[in-house]
Structure formats: C-alpha cells, structure tokens
XYZ file of C-alpha atoms in Angstrom:
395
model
C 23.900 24.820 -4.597
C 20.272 24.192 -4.199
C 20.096 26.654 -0.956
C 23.154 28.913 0.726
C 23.873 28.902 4.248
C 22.900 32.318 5.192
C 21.926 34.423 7.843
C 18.767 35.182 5.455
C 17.789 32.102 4.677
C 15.538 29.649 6.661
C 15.804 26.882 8.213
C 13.093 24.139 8.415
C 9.815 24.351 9.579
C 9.877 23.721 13.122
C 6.136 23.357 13.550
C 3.474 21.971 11.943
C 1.810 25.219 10.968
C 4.736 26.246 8.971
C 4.932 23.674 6.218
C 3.937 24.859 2.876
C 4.005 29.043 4.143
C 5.862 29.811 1.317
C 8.205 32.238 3.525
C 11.441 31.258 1.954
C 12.903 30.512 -2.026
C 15.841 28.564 -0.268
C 16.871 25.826 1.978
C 19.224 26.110 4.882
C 21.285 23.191 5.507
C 21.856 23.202 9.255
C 23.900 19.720 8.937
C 26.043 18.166 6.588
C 24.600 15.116 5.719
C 27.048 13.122 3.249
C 28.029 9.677 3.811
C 29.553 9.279 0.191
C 31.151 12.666 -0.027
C 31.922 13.879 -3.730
C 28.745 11.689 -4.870
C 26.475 13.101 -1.920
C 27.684 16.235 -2.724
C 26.643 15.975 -6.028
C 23.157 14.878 -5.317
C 22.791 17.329 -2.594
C 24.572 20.954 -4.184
C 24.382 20.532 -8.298
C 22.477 17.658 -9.531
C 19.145 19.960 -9.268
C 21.414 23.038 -10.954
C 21.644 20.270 -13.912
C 18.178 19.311 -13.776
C 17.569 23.111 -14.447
C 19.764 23.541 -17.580
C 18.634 20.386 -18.642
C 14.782 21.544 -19.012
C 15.916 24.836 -20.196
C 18.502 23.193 -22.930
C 17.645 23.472 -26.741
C 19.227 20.031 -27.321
C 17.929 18.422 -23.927
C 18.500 14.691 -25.212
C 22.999 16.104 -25.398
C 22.813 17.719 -21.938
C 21.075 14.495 -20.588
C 24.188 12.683 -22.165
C 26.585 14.680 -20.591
C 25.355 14.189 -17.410
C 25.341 10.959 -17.886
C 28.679 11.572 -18.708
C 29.432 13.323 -15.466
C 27.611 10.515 -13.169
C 29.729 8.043 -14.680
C 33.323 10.270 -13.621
C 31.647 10.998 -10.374
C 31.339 7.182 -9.414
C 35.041 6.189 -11.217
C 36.692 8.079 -8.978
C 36.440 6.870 -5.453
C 36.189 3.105 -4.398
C 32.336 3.339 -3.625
C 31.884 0.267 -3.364
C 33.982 -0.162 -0.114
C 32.760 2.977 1.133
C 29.208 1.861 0.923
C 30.134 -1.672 2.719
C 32.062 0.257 5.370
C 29.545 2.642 6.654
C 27.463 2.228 9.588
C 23.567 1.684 9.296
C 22.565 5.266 9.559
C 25.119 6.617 7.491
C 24.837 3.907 5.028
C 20.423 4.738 4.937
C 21.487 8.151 3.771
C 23.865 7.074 1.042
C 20.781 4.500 -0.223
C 19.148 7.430 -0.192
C 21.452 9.248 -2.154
C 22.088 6.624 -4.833
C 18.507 6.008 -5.185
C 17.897 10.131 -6.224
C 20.628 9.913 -8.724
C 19.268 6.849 -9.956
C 15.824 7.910 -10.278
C 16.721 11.373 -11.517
C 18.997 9.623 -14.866
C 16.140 7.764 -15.845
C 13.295 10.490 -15.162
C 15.074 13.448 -16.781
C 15.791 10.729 -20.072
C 12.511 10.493 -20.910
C 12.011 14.216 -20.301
C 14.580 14.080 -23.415
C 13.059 11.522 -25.468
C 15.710 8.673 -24.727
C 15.153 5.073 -25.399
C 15.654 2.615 -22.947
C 19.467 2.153 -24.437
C 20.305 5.693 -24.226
C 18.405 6.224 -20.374
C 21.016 3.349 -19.096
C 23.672 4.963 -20.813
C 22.739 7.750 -18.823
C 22.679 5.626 -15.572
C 26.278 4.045 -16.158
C 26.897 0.550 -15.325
C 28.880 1.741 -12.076
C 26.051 3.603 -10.315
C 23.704 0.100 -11.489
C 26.454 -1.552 -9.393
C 26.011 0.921 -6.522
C 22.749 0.593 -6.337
C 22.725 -3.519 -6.715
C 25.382 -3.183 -3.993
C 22.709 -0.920 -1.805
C 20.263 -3.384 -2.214
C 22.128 -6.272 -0.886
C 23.122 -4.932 2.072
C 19.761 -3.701 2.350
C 16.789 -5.668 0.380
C 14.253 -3.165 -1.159
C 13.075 -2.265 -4.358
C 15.435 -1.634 -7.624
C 13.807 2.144 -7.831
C 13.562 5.061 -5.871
C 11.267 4.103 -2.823
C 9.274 5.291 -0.179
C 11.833 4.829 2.729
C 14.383 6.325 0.681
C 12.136 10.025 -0.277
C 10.892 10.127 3.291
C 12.370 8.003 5.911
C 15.918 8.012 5.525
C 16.160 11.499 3.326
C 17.727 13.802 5.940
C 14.828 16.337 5.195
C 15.496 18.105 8.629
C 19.080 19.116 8.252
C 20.148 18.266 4.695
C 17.363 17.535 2.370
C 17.814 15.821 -1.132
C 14.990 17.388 -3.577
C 15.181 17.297 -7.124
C 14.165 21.478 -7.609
C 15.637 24.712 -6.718
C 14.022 27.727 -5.613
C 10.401 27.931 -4.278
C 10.105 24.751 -5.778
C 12.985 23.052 -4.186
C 11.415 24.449 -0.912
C 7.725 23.230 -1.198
C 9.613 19.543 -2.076
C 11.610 19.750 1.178
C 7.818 20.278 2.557
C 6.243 18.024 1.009
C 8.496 15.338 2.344
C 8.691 17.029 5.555
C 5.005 16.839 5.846
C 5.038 13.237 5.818
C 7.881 12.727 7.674
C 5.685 14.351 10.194
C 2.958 11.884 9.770
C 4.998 9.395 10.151
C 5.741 10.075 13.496
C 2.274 10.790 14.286
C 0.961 7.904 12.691
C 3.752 5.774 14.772
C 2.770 7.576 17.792
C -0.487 6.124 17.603
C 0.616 2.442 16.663
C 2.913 2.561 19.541
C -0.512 3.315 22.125
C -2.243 0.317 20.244
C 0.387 -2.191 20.411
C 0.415 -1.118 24.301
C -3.398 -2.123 24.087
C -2.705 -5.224 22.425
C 0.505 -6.413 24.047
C 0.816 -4.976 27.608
C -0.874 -7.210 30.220
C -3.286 -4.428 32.434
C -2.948 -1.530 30.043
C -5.349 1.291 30.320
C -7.325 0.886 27.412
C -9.003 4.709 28.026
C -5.423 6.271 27.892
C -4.388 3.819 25.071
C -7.322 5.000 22.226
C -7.299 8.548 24.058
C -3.809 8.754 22.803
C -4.424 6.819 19.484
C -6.946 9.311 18.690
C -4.721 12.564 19.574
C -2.163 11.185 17.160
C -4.333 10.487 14.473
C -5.521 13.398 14.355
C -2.558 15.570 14.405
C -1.488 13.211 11.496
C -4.888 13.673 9.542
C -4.449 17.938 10.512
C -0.627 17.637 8.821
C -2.424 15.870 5.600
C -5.074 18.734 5.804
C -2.051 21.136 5.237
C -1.160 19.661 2.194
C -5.125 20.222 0.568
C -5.122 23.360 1.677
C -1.615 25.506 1.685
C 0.365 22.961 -1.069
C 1.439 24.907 -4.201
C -0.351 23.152 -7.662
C 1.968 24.887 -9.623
C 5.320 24.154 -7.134
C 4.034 20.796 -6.970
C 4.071 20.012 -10.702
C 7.576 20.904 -10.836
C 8.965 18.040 -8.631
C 6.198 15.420 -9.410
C 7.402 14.622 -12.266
C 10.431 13.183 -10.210
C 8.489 10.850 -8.200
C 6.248 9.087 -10.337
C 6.529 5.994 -12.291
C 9.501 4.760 -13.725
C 9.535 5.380 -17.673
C 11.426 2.542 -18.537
C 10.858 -0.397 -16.150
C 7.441 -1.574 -14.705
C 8.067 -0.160 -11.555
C 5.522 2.164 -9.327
C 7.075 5.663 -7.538
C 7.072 6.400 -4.550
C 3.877 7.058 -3.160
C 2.220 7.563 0.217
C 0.370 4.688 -0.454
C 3.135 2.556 0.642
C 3.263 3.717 4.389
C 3.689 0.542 5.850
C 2.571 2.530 9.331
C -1.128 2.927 7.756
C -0.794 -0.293 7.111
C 0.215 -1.376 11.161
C -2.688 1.330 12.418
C -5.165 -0.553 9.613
C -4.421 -4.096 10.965
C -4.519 -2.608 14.395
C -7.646 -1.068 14.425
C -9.827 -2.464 12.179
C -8.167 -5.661 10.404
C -11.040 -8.031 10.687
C -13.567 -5.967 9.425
C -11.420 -4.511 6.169
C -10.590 -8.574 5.672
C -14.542 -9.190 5.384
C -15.363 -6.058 3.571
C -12.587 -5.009 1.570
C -9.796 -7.853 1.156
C -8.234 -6.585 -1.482
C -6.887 -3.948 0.841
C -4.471 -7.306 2.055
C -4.278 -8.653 -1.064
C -2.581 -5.713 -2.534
C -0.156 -5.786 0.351
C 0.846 -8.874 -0.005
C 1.279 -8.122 -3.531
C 3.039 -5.346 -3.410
C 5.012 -5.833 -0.565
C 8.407 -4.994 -1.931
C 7.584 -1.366 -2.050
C 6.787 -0.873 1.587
C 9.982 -0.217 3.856
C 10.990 -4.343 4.493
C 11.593 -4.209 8.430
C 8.566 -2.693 8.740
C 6.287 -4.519 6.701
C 7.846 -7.869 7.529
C 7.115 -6.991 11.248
C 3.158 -6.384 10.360
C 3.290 -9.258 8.366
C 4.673 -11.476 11.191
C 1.564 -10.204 13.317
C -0.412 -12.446 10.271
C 1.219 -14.765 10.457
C 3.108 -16.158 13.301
C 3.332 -19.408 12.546
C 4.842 -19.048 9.224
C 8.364 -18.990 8.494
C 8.374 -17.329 5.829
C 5.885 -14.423 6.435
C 6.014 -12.829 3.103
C 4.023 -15.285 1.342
C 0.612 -15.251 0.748
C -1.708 -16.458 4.112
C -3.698 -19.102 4.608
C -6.835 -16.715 5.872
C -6.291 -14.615 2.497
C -6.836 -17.711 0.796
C -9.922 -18.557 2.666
C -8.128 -21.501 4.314
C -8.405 -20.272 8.048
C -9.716 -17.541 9.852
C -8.382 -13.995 9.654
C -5.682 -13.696 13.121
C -7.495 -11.613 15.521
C -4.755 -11.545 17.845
C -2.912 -9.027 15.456
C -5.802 -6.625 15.901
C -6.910 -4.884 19.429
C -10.529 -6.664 18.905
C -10.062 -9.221 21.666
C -9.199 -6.314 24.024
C -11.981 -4.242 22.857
C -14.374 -7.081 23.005
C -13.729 -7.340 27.042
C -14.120 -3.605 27.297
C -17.187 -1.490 28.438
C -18.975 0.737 26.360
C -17.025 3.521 26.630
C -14.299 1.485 25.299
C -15.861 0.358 22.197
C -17.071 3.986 21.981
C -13.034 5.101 22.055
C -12.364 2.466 19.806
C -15.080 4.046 17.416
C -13.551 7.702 17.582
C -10.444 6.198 16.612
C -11.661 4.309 13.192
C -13.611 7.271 12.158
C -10.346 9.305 12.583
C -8.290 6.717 10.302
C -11.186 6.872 7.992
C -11.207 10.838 7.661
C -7.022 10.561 7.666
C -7.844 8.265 4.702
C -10.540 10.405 3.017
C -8.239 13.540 3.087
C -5.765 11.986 1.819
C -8.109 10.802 -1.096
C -9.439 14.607 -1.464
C -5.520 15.873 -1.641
C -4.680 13.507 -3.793
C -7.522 13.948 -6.121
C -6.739 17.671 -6.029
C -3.541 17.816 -7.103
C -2.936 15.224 -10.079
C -6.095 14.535 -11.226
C -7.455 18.074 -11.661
C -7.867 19.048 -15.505
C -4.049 20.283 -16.598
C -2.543 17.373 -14.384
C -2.321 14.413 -16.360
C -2.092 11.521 -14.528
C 1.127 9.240 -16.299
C 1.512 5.375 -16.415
C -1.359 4.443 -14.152
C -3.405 1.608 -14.721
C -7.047 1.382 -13.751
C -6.339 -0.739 -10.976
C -3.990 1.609 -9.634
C -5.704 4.443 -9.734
C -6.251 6.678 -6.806
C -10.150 5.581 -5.938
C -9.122 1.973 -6.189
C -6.118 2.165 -4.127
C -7.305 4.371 -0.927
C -11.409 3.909 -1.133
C -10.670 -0.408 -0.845
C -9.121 1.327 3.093
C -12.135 2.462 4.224
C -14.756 0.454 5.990
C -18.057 0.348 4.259
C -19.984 2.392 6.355
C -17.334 4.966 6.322
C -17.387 5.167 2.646
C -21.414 5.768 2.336
C-alpha cells in the first residue's frame, strides 16, 4: 500500500501551516474512498508499488507490459460499466477520478519505457478506453487526466490517489492538498463578489473586505509551495502530471482553475479585455480543460444571450462591447472612494496571487536540471500567467 493505517502515521494536514513540513514518509487513510472497489483499490494501494518496480526494472519496456497486462484482468472482471452508470454523482466523481489516474499513469510510465504509440495503448487496454469514454459521457470533460479530476474530485483529505510512495507520495498528497485549499479560498472570495454583483443593497465594504481576506489566505497557501515544496520530491511525481506523450493533449495544470478565471472576470474583466485579450481568448480556446460546470457558468456571465455559451463572443470578436454586467464595475462605479480604494486592494492581491504563482512556477520546472517537456512557446509559463496581470501590475 502506498501508506498503512497506523497509530504512527499521520494524517493530513489540518492547517495551512502544515503542508509541505515534511513530518511524515506515509499517508494515513482516515476513509475509504472506493466507488469501483477492486479497480479503486488498485489505483489507491499498488498501482504506485508498480510504478516503483517499474523505474527500478532492468527491462522497464516488459514490466510496463505486464501491467498492462494486469489493468486489462483488473477491468475483465467486474461489469464496470454498470457500476460506473449506477453510482451516484459523488461517488461516480471519485471513480472519474480513479479511471483518469490509471489512464494517465499507462500512458506516462510507457514512454518512461520507450513505447510507441501501439505498444502505450496496448498498455491502456481497450476496456479501460471504454471506461473512460463511458466516464466522459456521463460526464463531458477532457479525454486525459484533468484538473477536476487531480484536485477537485481526488479525495485528497481522506483517501488520496498520488502516483509516489514514501516522502514523495506525501509531498504529492500536499501538493494537491495545497490547491485544494486555494480552491476554497479562491471560491470564498468569488462567493463575496457575486454578493457585490448580484445582491440588491449589499455592503460593498464587507463584500471586498472579505474578497481581500480570502485572497490572501489563497496567495499565503501558494507562498507555501515557493518556499517549503521539495525540488527533489517534486520531480518525482511531475513527471505524472505533465503532457501527454502520445496525444496532443496539455496536463493538468493550475492554469486551468476555472475559479481564477470567475475572480478575473469579477474583478477586473474589462480592463484585462482592453489590455490583455488573449487572457479570454485562450479561455475560450481552451475551454475543455477547465472543470465544464464551472466554466460554462462564467461563460454564461459573457454571454447571456447566447445559447450556446461556449462559442466564441461577439465582444472577443470586436463585434460589441465587452459585458460589464459580469464584472462588479457598475457597482464600484456608484461607490465612494473608499470603495474604489477596496476594490484596488483586492486587484493588487489577485495580481501578487498571480505573480507568486509565476515565481513558484518558475522555480520549480524551469530551474537548470528541470527540463521543461512538450511545451510550446506559446504555452510557456510567462505567456500563460504574465497575459493575467493588468499592465500596471506587471511594470
């Protein structure tokens, strides 16, 4: 098993001060977490004991095969596919989840053994394709690991799924606990602007106050990561998360919060339309990585009127002026000057959440001995963050 239930081992963090202490090799499961049973099971207790003898195999391309092998048993014997359909929501998030690691892992630990493209779907099976094809249907997101599946619907609290054991497996629990914790922070704040926005005689003063506090708790989470995160732990699992070797697929990355996103629009939508539209354009474009309720519910605050709100607006276009009703600025606009001067605090917070989390990221792949695989100029780290700061933040 990745981590024994013991009285000596630890269970998670329970404050934000304790991610990334290094105080424990092990994870303790508090909660059973598995919707599919022997396949969760697998993901959960032995697939990372096989990712171990795998990179520690002489012949790793025959130990890749037989795990293959041993995915491919796995999935035979149970009807999964009613299983899947039968669960409820919450369950069936987790078992995503779950398929979506397995997945991910067959085609990432391939090309750690030199397999082509034939011999990496080999490794997949055609019945866990059909698992995850099913997941997808019942849920629309993207055909690789995502996102929602690493952090918002992986049970990192009770029952974590990480790729690593040891130290390592412990610092990838953190890692996704960490933003799990931003998350909440970060939807903390939303919530207090969509009170702003929405709610007829809201205290705008309480509203940013509270925007602010969240913020920054989420931007003093991020800081955690620069400053405590393990460049040699974090190497280990990173190579699980990245970009798919064999399809033209991105990993799962922060950058596809769809709640920085929300707080963006919220806060300071107009002015990152005039200064930096590719910040929209890129979320438009890459739309099917961001968690789909979420995203689709931003993107209906762009576009009301359409009925289909994933396409492409008409104000991106240049066809009609950006939708200030999405954003807080008709509020603010009415507001004194200590308003606007909340309002302020607030941007410069989201800009300093968003230059940290430039610095962090900076720090730990693009530092000389971290090679930075399958990324494109245009998706590198200073074009995707820097295009979500304002100008004047930037100078």
């Amino acid at each position: 098993m990745v981590a024994s239930i013991s009285p000596s081992a630890q269970e998670p963090p329970r404050n934000r001060e304790d991610i990334f202490s290094h105080a424990a090799d092990r994870i303790y499961r508090r909660q059973r977490k598995r919707p599919l049973g022997r396949f969760s099971n697998f993901v959960v207790d032995e697939l990372p004991h096989e990712i171990a003898e795998i990179k520690c195999s002489e012949r790793p391309d025959e130990a890749v095969r037989a795990l293959g092998r041993s995915i491919s048993a796995i999935v035979a014997d149970t009807d999964y596919d009613a299983l899947l359909r039968g669960l409820p929501h919450s369950e069936f998030e987790i078992a995503k989840t779950d398929i979506q690691y397995l997945t991910n892992c067959a085609y990432q630990i391939s090309a750690f053994a030199g397999l082509h493209s034939g011999d990496a779907e080999l490794t997949v099976g055609e019945a866990l394709n059909r698992l995850a094809r099913l997941s997808r249907q019942r849920q629309p997101g993207i055909e690789v690991l995502s996102y929602e599946d690493m952090i918002l619907t992986n049970p990192v609290q009770t029952d974590p799924r990480v790729y690593c054991l040891g130290a390592a497996g412990v610092e990838e629990r953190d890692f996704c606990l960490g933003h799990q914790l931003i998350e909440n922070e970060l939807q903390l704040a939303i919530d207090a602007l969509l009170a702003l926005r929405d709610v007829a005689g809201a205290d705008a003063r309480q509203c940013l106050a509270l925007c602010m506090k969240h913020l920054e708790t989420a931007n003093y989470v991020l800081t955690r990561f620069y400053e405590h995160m393990s460049p040699d732990l974090f190497g280990q699992f990173r190579v699980f998360y990245g970009k798919n070797p064999y399809k033209d697929r991105l990993g799962p990355s922060g950058r596809f919060s769809a709640r920085i996103v929300a707080a963006s629009v919220l806060l300071i939508g107009e002015e990152l339309f005039l200064q930096k539209p590719q910040f929209f354009s890129d979320v438009y474009r890459l739309s099917e990585y961001y968690p789909q309720a979420y995203i689709h519910e931003v993107f209906r605050w762009l576009s009301p009127d359409k009925k289909d709100a994933w396409l492409k607006p008409d104000w991106l276009e240049g066809k009609a002026d950006f939708p200030r009703f999405a954003t807080i600025s008709p509020v603010i606009a009415h507001g004194n000057s200590e308003i606007r001067m909340l309002r302020a605090s607030c941007v410069r917070a989201l800009d300093r959440f968003t230059l940290m989390h430039h610095s962090t990221a900076l720090k730990y792949t693009v530092e000389p001995g971290r090679p930075v695989v399958g990324v494109e100029a245009s998706e590198s780290i200073d074009a995707v963050l820097l295009q979500r700061l304002l100008t004047t933040a930037a100078q």
